[in-house]
């Protein structure tokens, strides 16, 4: 099939107007030696055959609709209100381009303005951008901002920053001569005493995730004091849903707050429905990467919205831009916008509360199962926690799978020293009955 | 105009129903110490579901989009987005997968990604691919890091990247953050690169030349093979900015032209929606010599069993979390499967015909500085209008009044009062005829009633917006 609405007759008329006999003449500037006759790929198929083909492939996967899932580790299964997908699937949003002509793009622009406002509100920060690719790239961009604005060449990151974010951060900084110091954990949180040894006046920023990769809530007040003393920025990486209850980066005094927005109304999508949020203090507004929407007025004094502070961006500043980001993740951020709009402050609080209640119920129950025990003393957590087990981890996974359960995430891949530890995630999507089922099978 | 959400807010309203609490009403402060809890209440809107639905539906109606209007946006390639691809990307077996679920439960997904890499290699003439980069710009950045890693492995110190002044702004910005020094290359008035000028700046510390082909003036580099040869003889590499691949599919492959690295902007060539600014996807392809440096993990196929391989000692690492913008990748896969070899070839042919057809009509009215033939897009200059006191910007705004999105304007920077038009292959002859008629009509208005242009747009939800004021006194939130 194809999507070309030009008939053969029209094509001939068009060629005549152009003044060529065949379309081939239009490709004559490409060297003959490099021209190909055909692509070595399969022939096209009908829409019916396409749907059938992909349905068959999709059936080779087991989706979370077939399984009970207790795995998080960076991508989380949450309830998605129907309206969220109803709105984001509206083609007037999904098939629009970057709003370069604001007068014809007020829908996208206003929704981004609303998104920016809500991200600023939940994080307690002054400004937010229009989104980035994912939590990892947002973290890397935050680190680069701190290096750029301070002129310093040293970064301190928590070893409990999501391991993939750590990898992405290192990739982003490959072209620079920046030193990255990783602070190891003690009892599931970033070691404050080790941190103290490394924070000094050469340090551009300290990057801490809280709740961290193990699910633990970090005590950021002490760390804030430390960074202030040494003129370093404090960057918090966080789960925005946890802010329904947890202390905000604004209240802590962080300079930048970033993280993964998938939890705000996007499906797990094999890790593909991501968007990074990026919020900062006012003083950094001109240094923020990516797109920003601002409010303004039209010639008749009516309110409207435009892309603004564009003098930071690559299409104007080229190699002097704050970042190379061009495309962002506007549609995924729109999910976040519709999601936050519907929950409001009270719904968000209740939802966060449900995550805490359910995960703590699971923690208490599984801790009492023979062969399982808490990995850390007094772990404070939101919706993920770590347990140590004497049982064979591969066996546990196999047993759970045979009961249609995707169980906890084994830490051994990222943290070999914790090869007997499992990271469990329980969100509002799990009922008491679901959790009891998990507990029963783990006890077998 | 629609109110903003916070103005619709009514204390006590909520849009969605909170799931049941079957855990009992424990006081959360008994679970978590008070010092970890937020003290402030965020000023989020409190709006009912019916009102929310109307709000966002109204907002959607304030948008131009591909399903509502013609989008002749040069270098952005806004082609039709088939809904069947959306439907497929939403299949539960593709949508509700966890990135860390066991590999044996996601074989269908890995198969799709593996095959997609393969067809991209066939289309571009590359040897291997990564699907990880989340946008064209991230693809560029990835490609540049691959170039760094390649020369590092050969113990060569090459820290310069040549970027023509006609290139997209992302090229120099990506090269800069990848740690390179940028050597700008001045293109000729018609957009071509003069090999003699390249020779002047080509030193032995040049790592690569970044080229967009066809370039941003819609012209294919006539000396491409000379340029390739010069770069390779110098030990340097050639980077292909795939923004304009839509013009080449099935006719020529960047790999056969001598390019070593390429990124593809999937929404441009492979019809994936762009969502008002994203998400996108920017897969990167490489020739064999650069393959060991590709981001990890790579997908392996062994006797029809697919797996991720992480043990890649020379890899540059990861450029994003997990594996890529999966829904975007699935949509591109569907598009390629549906069109197949003859369909893709036809796409490029028709895209080039459509652009040349419009150019043939419009060059009679406005100068075409890059010549009167083009590939998939072309440039006009609005310079002659200046004598009526009208700028290219005014023409763009007036087009909005007639129900068209505006072409790309003031880009590339090297053309005065540039108007850059890319119709794509999915517009009919009658749409093009009508668009040309309207544009010519606007040019007449410029002569006779220039104020109509200067005060445009008037038929849009808002009239011309004050962008200067927005930047001078930024209001970035409610």
PDB file of N, CA, C and O in Angstrom, chain A residues 266-300:
ATOM      1  N   UNK A 266       1.649   7.462  31.657  1.00  0.00           N
ATOM      2  CA  UNK A 266       2.093   6.753  30.453  1.00  0.00           C
ATOM      3  C   UNK A 266       2.243   5.259  30.736  1.00  0.00           C
ATOM      4  O   UNK A 266       2.637   4.868  31.836  1.00  0.00           O
ATOM      5  N   UNK A 267       1.987   4.465  29.703  1.00  0.00           N
ATOM      6  CA  UNK A 267       2.131   3.020  29.841  1.00  0.00           C
ATOM      7  C   UNK A 267       3.610   2.658  29.995  1.00  0.00           C
ATOM      8  O   UNK A 267       4.489   3.468  29.698  1.00  0.00           O
ATOM      9  N   UNK A 268       3.859   1.419  30.412  1.00  0.00           N
ATOM     10  CA  UNK A 268       5.259   0.995  30.590  1.00  0.00           C
ATOM     11  C   UNK A 268       5.980   0.901  29.244  1.00  0.00           C
ATOM     12  O   UNK A 268       7.166   1.218  29.166  1.00  0.00           O
ATOM     13  N   UNK A 269       5.248   0.472  28.183  1.00  0.00           N
ATOM     14  CA  UNK A 269       5.772   0.554  26.821  1.00  0.00           C
ATOM     15  C   UNK A 269       7.183   0.044  26.591  1.00  0.00           C
ATOM     16  O   UNK A 269       7.887   0.609  25.755  1.00  0.00           O
ATOM     17  N   UNK A 270       7.599  -0.974  27.292  1.00  0.00           N
ATOM     18  CA  UNK A 270       8.949  -1.518  27.147  1.00  0.00           C
ATOM     19  C   UNK A 270       9.994  -0.408  27.373  1.00  0.00           C
ATOM     20  O   UNK A 270      11.076  -0.418  26.789  1.00  0.00           O
ATOM     21  N   UNK A 271       9.619   0.539  28.228  1.00  0.00           N
ATOM     22  CA  UNK A 271      10.553   1.630  28.537  1.00  0.00           C
ATOM     23  C   UNK A 271      10.557   2.722  27.491  1.00  0.00           C
ATOM     24  O   UNK A 271      11.463   3.561  27.476  1.00  0.00           O
ATOM     25  N   UNK A 272       9.520   2.749  26.636  1.00  0.00           N
ATOM     26  CA  UNK A 272       9.554   3.680  25.521  1.00  0.00           C
ATOM     27  C   UNK A 272       8.663   4.900  25.612  1.00  0.00           C
ATOM     28  O   UNK A 272       8.754   5.795  24.789  1.00  0.00           O
ATOM     29  N   UNK A 273       7.776   4.957  26.612  1.00  0.00           N
ATOM     30  CA  UNK A 273       6.893   6.134  26.726  1.00  0.00           C
ATOM     31  C   UNK A 273       7.471   7.144  27.717  1.00  0.00           C
ATOM     32  O   UNK A 273       6.786   7.596  28.619  1.00  0.00           O
ATOM     33  N   UNK A 274       8.728   7.455  27.573  1.00  0.00           N
ATOM     34  CA  UNK A 274       9.367   8.284  28.591  1.00  0.00           C
ATOM     35  C   UNK A 274       9.250   9.764  28.284  1.00  0.00           C
ATOM     36  O   UNK A 274       9.080  10.157  27.140  1.00  0.00           O
ATOM     37  N   UNK A 275       9.328  10.570  29.328  1.00  0.00           N
ATOM     38  CA  UNK A 275       9.687  11.982  29.136  1.00  0.00           C
ATOM     39  C   UNK A 275      10.423  12.455  30.381  1.00  0.00           C
ATOM     40  O   UNK A 275      10.109  12.048  31.485  1.00  0.00           O
ATOM     41  N   UNK A 276      11.417  13.274  30.154  1.00  0.00           N
ATOM     42  CA  UNK A 276      12.149  13.813  31.296  1.00  0.00           C
ATOM     43  C   UNK A 276      11.527  15.138  31.693  1.00  0.00           C
ATOM     44  O   UNK A 276      11.206  15.950  30.837  1.00  0.00           O
ATOM     45  N   UNK A 277      11.306  15.334  33.002  1.00  0.00           N
ATOM     46  CA  UNK A 277      10.901  16.683  33.419  1.00  0.00           C
ATOM     47  C   UNK A 277      12.139  17.380  33.971  1.00  0.00           C
ATOM     48  O   UNK A 277      13.088  16.724  34.431  1.00  0.00           O
ATOM     49  N   UNK A 278      12.130  18.698  33.899  1.00  0.00           N
ATOM     50  CA  UNK A 278      13.306  19.480  34.284  1.00  0.00           C
ATOM     51  C   UNK A 278      12.806  20.775  34.899  1.00  0.00           C
ATOM     52  O   UNK A 278      12.166  21.579  34.225  1.00  0.00           O
ATOM     53  N   UNK A 279      13.038  20.940  36.196  1.00  0.00           N
ATOM     54  CA  UNK A 279      12.584  22.145  36.890  1.00  0.00           C
ATOM     55  C   UNK A 279      13.761  22.747  37.646  1.00  0.00           C
ATOM     56  O   UNK A 279      14.662  22.025  38.082  1.00  0.00           O
ATOM     57  N   UNK A 280      13.745  24.071  37.783  1.00  0.00           N
ATOM     58  CA  UNK A 280      14.902  24.717  38.414  1.00  0.00           C
ATOM     59  C   UNK A 280      14.484  25.993  39.128  1.00  0.00           C
ATOM     60  O   UNK A 280      13.355  26.465  38.997  1.00  0.00           O
ATOM     61  N   UNK A 281      15.443  26.523  39.867  1.00  0.00           N
ATOM     62  CA  UNK A 281      15.233  27.825  40.498  1.00  0.00           C
ATOM     63  C   UNK A 281      15.256  28.906  39.434  1.00  0.00           C
ATOM     64  O   UNK A 281      15.904  28.764  38.398  1.00  0.00           O
ATOM     65  N   UNK A 282      14.608  30.013  39.745  1.00  0.00           N
ATOM     66  CA  UNK A 282      14.469  31.132  38.817  1.00  0.00           C
ATOM     67  C   UNK A 282      15.814  31.594  38.259  1.00  0.00           C
ATOM     68  O   UNK A 282      15.948  31.894  37.069  1.00  0.00           O
ATOM     69  N   UNK A 283      16.821  31.646  39.118  1.00  0.00           N
ATOM     70  CA  UNK A 283      18.127  32.179  38.710  1.00  0.00           C
ATOM     71  C   UNK A 283      18.723  31.393  37.547  1.00  0.00           C
ATOM     72  O   UNK A 283      19.594  31.891  36.837  1.00  0.00           O
ATOM     73  N   UNK A 284      18.265  30.155  37.361  1.00  0.00           N
ATOM     74  CA  UNK A 284      18.835  29.321  36.294  1.00  0.00           C
ATOM     75  C   UNK A 284      17.994  29.344  35.019  1.00  0.00           C
ATOM     76  O   UNK A 284      18.325  28.673  34.041  1.00  0.00           O
ATOM     77  N   UNK A 285      16.912  30.150  35.022  1.00  0.00           N
ATOM     78  CA  UNK A 285      15.948  30.085  33.915  1.00  0.00           C
ATOM     79  C   UNK A 285      16.600  30.226  32.537  1.00  0.00           C
ATOM     80  O   UNK A 285      16.237  29.517  31.600  1.00  0.00           O
ATOM     81  N   UNK A 286      17.561  31.117  32.405  1.00  0.00           N
ATOM     82  CA  UNK A 286      18.190  31.350  31.101  1.00  0.00           C
ATOM     83  C   UNK A 286      19.193  30.260  30.740  1.00  0.00           C
ATOM     84  O   UNK A 286      19.766  30.291  29.664  1.00  0.00           O
ATOM     85  N   UNK A 287      19.454  29.379  31.672  1.00  0.00           N
ATOM     86  CA  UNK A 287      20.451  28.335  31.405  1.00  0.00           C
ATOM     87  C   UNK A 287      19.811  26.976  31.170  1.00  0.00           C
ATOM     88  O   UNK A 287      20.489  26.001  30.863  1.00  0.00           O
ATOM     89  N   UNK A 288      18.503  26.904  31.329  1.00  0.00           N
ATOM     90  CA  UNK A 288      17.785  25.633  31.181  1.00  0.00           C
ATOM     91  C   UNK A 288      17.859  25.157  29.733  1.00  0.00           C
ATOM     92  O   UNK A 288      17.709  25.952  28.816  1.00  0.00           O
ATOM     93  N   UNK A 289      18.088  23.864  29.519  1.00  0.00           N
ATOM     94  CA  UNK A 289      18.086  23.342  28.147  1.00  0.00           C
ATOM     95  C   UNK A 289      16.665  23.172  27.630  1.00  0.00           C
ATOM     96  O   UNK A 289      15.714  23.153  28.414  1.00  0.00           O
ATOM     97  N   UNK A 290      16.537  23.060  26.321  1.00  0.00           N
ATOM     98  CA  UNK A 290      15.264  22.655  25.723  1.00  0.00           C
ATOM     99  C   UNK A 290      14.268  23.780  25.562  1.00  0.00           C
ATOM    100  O   UNK A 290      14.564  24.948  25.753  1.00  0.00           O
ATOM    101  N   UNK A 291      13.063  23.374  25.196  1.00  0.00           N
ATOM    102  CA  UNK A 291      12.017  24.351  24.901  1.00  0.00           C
ATOM    103  C   UNK A 291      11.353  24.862  26.159  1.00  0.00           C
ATOM    104  O   UNK A 291      11.198  24.127  27.128  1.00  0.00           O
ATOM    105  N   UNK A 292      10.916  26.114  26.093  1.00  0.00           N
ATOM    106  CA  UNK A 292      10.146  26.706  27.184  1.00  0.00           C
ATOM    107  C   UNK A 292       9.021  27.525  26.556  1.00  0.00           C
ATOM    108  O   UNK A 292       9.237  28.237  25.575  1.00  0.00           O
ATOM    109  N   UNK A 293       7.832  27.393  27.119  1.00  0.00           N
ATOM    110  CA  UNK A 293       6.694  28.169  26.634  1.00  0.00           C
ATOM    111  C   UNK A 293       6.414  29.311  27.604  1.00  0.00           C
ATOM    112  O   UNK A 293       6.467  29.127  28.819  1.00  0.00           O
ATOM    113  N   UNK A 294       6.141  30.475  27.053  1.00  0.00           N
ATOM    114  CA  UNK A 294       5.818  31.627  27.886  1.00  0.00           C
ATOM    115  C   UNK A 294       4.480  32.227  27.490  1.00  0.00           C
ATOM    116  O   UNK A 294       4.007  32.047  26.365  1.00  0.00           O
ATOM    117  N   UNK A 295       3.910  32.960  28.440  1.00  0.00           N
ATOM    118  CA  UNK A 295       2.632  33.629  28.188  1.00  0.00           C
ATOM    119  C   UNK A 295       2.903  35.028  27.644  1.00  0.00           C
ATOM    120  O   UNK A 295       3.848  35.678  28.059  1.00  0.00           O
ATOM    121  N   UNK A 296       2.073  35.466  26.721  1.00  0.00           N
ATOM    122  CA  UNK A 296       2.217  36.822  26.207  1.00  0.00           C
ATOM    123  C   UNK A 296       0.846  37.318  25.751  1.00  0.00           C
ATOM    124  O   UNK A 296      -0.170  36.720  26.118  1.00  0.00           O
ATOM    125  N   UNK A 297       0.823  38.403  24.988  1.00  0.00           N
ATOM    126  CA  UNK A 297      -0.459  38.927  24.499  1.00  0.00           C
ATOM    127  C   UNK A 297      -0.401  39.094  22.985  1.00  0.00           C
ATOM    128  O   UNK A 297       0.677  39.220  22.410  1.00  0.00           O
ATOM    129  N   UNK A 298      -1.592  39.093  22.368  1.00  0.00           N
ATOM    130  CA  UNK A 298      -1.620  39.338  20.924  1.00  0.00           C
ATOM    131  C   UNK A 298      -1.902  40.826  20.681  1.00  0.00           C
ATOM    132  O   UNK A 298      -1.951  41.622  21.630  1.00  0.00           O
ATOM    133  N   UNK A 299      -2.081  41.185  19.401  1.00  0.00           N
ATOM    134  CA  UNK A 299      -2.243  42.605  19.079  1.00  0.00           C
ATOM    135  C   UNK A 299      -3.525  43.185  19.657  1.00  0.00           C
ATOM    136  O   UNK A 299      -3.686  44.392  19.733  1.00  0.00           O
ATOM    137  N   UNK A 300      -4.447  42.312  20.035  1.00  0.00           N
ATOM    138  CA  UNK A 300      -5.697  42.805  20.626  1.00  0.00           C
ATOM    139  C   UNK A 300      -5.711  42.605  22.134  1.00  0.00           C
ATOM    140  O   UNK A 300      -6.779  42.567  22.754  1.00  0.00           O
TER     141      UNK A 300
END
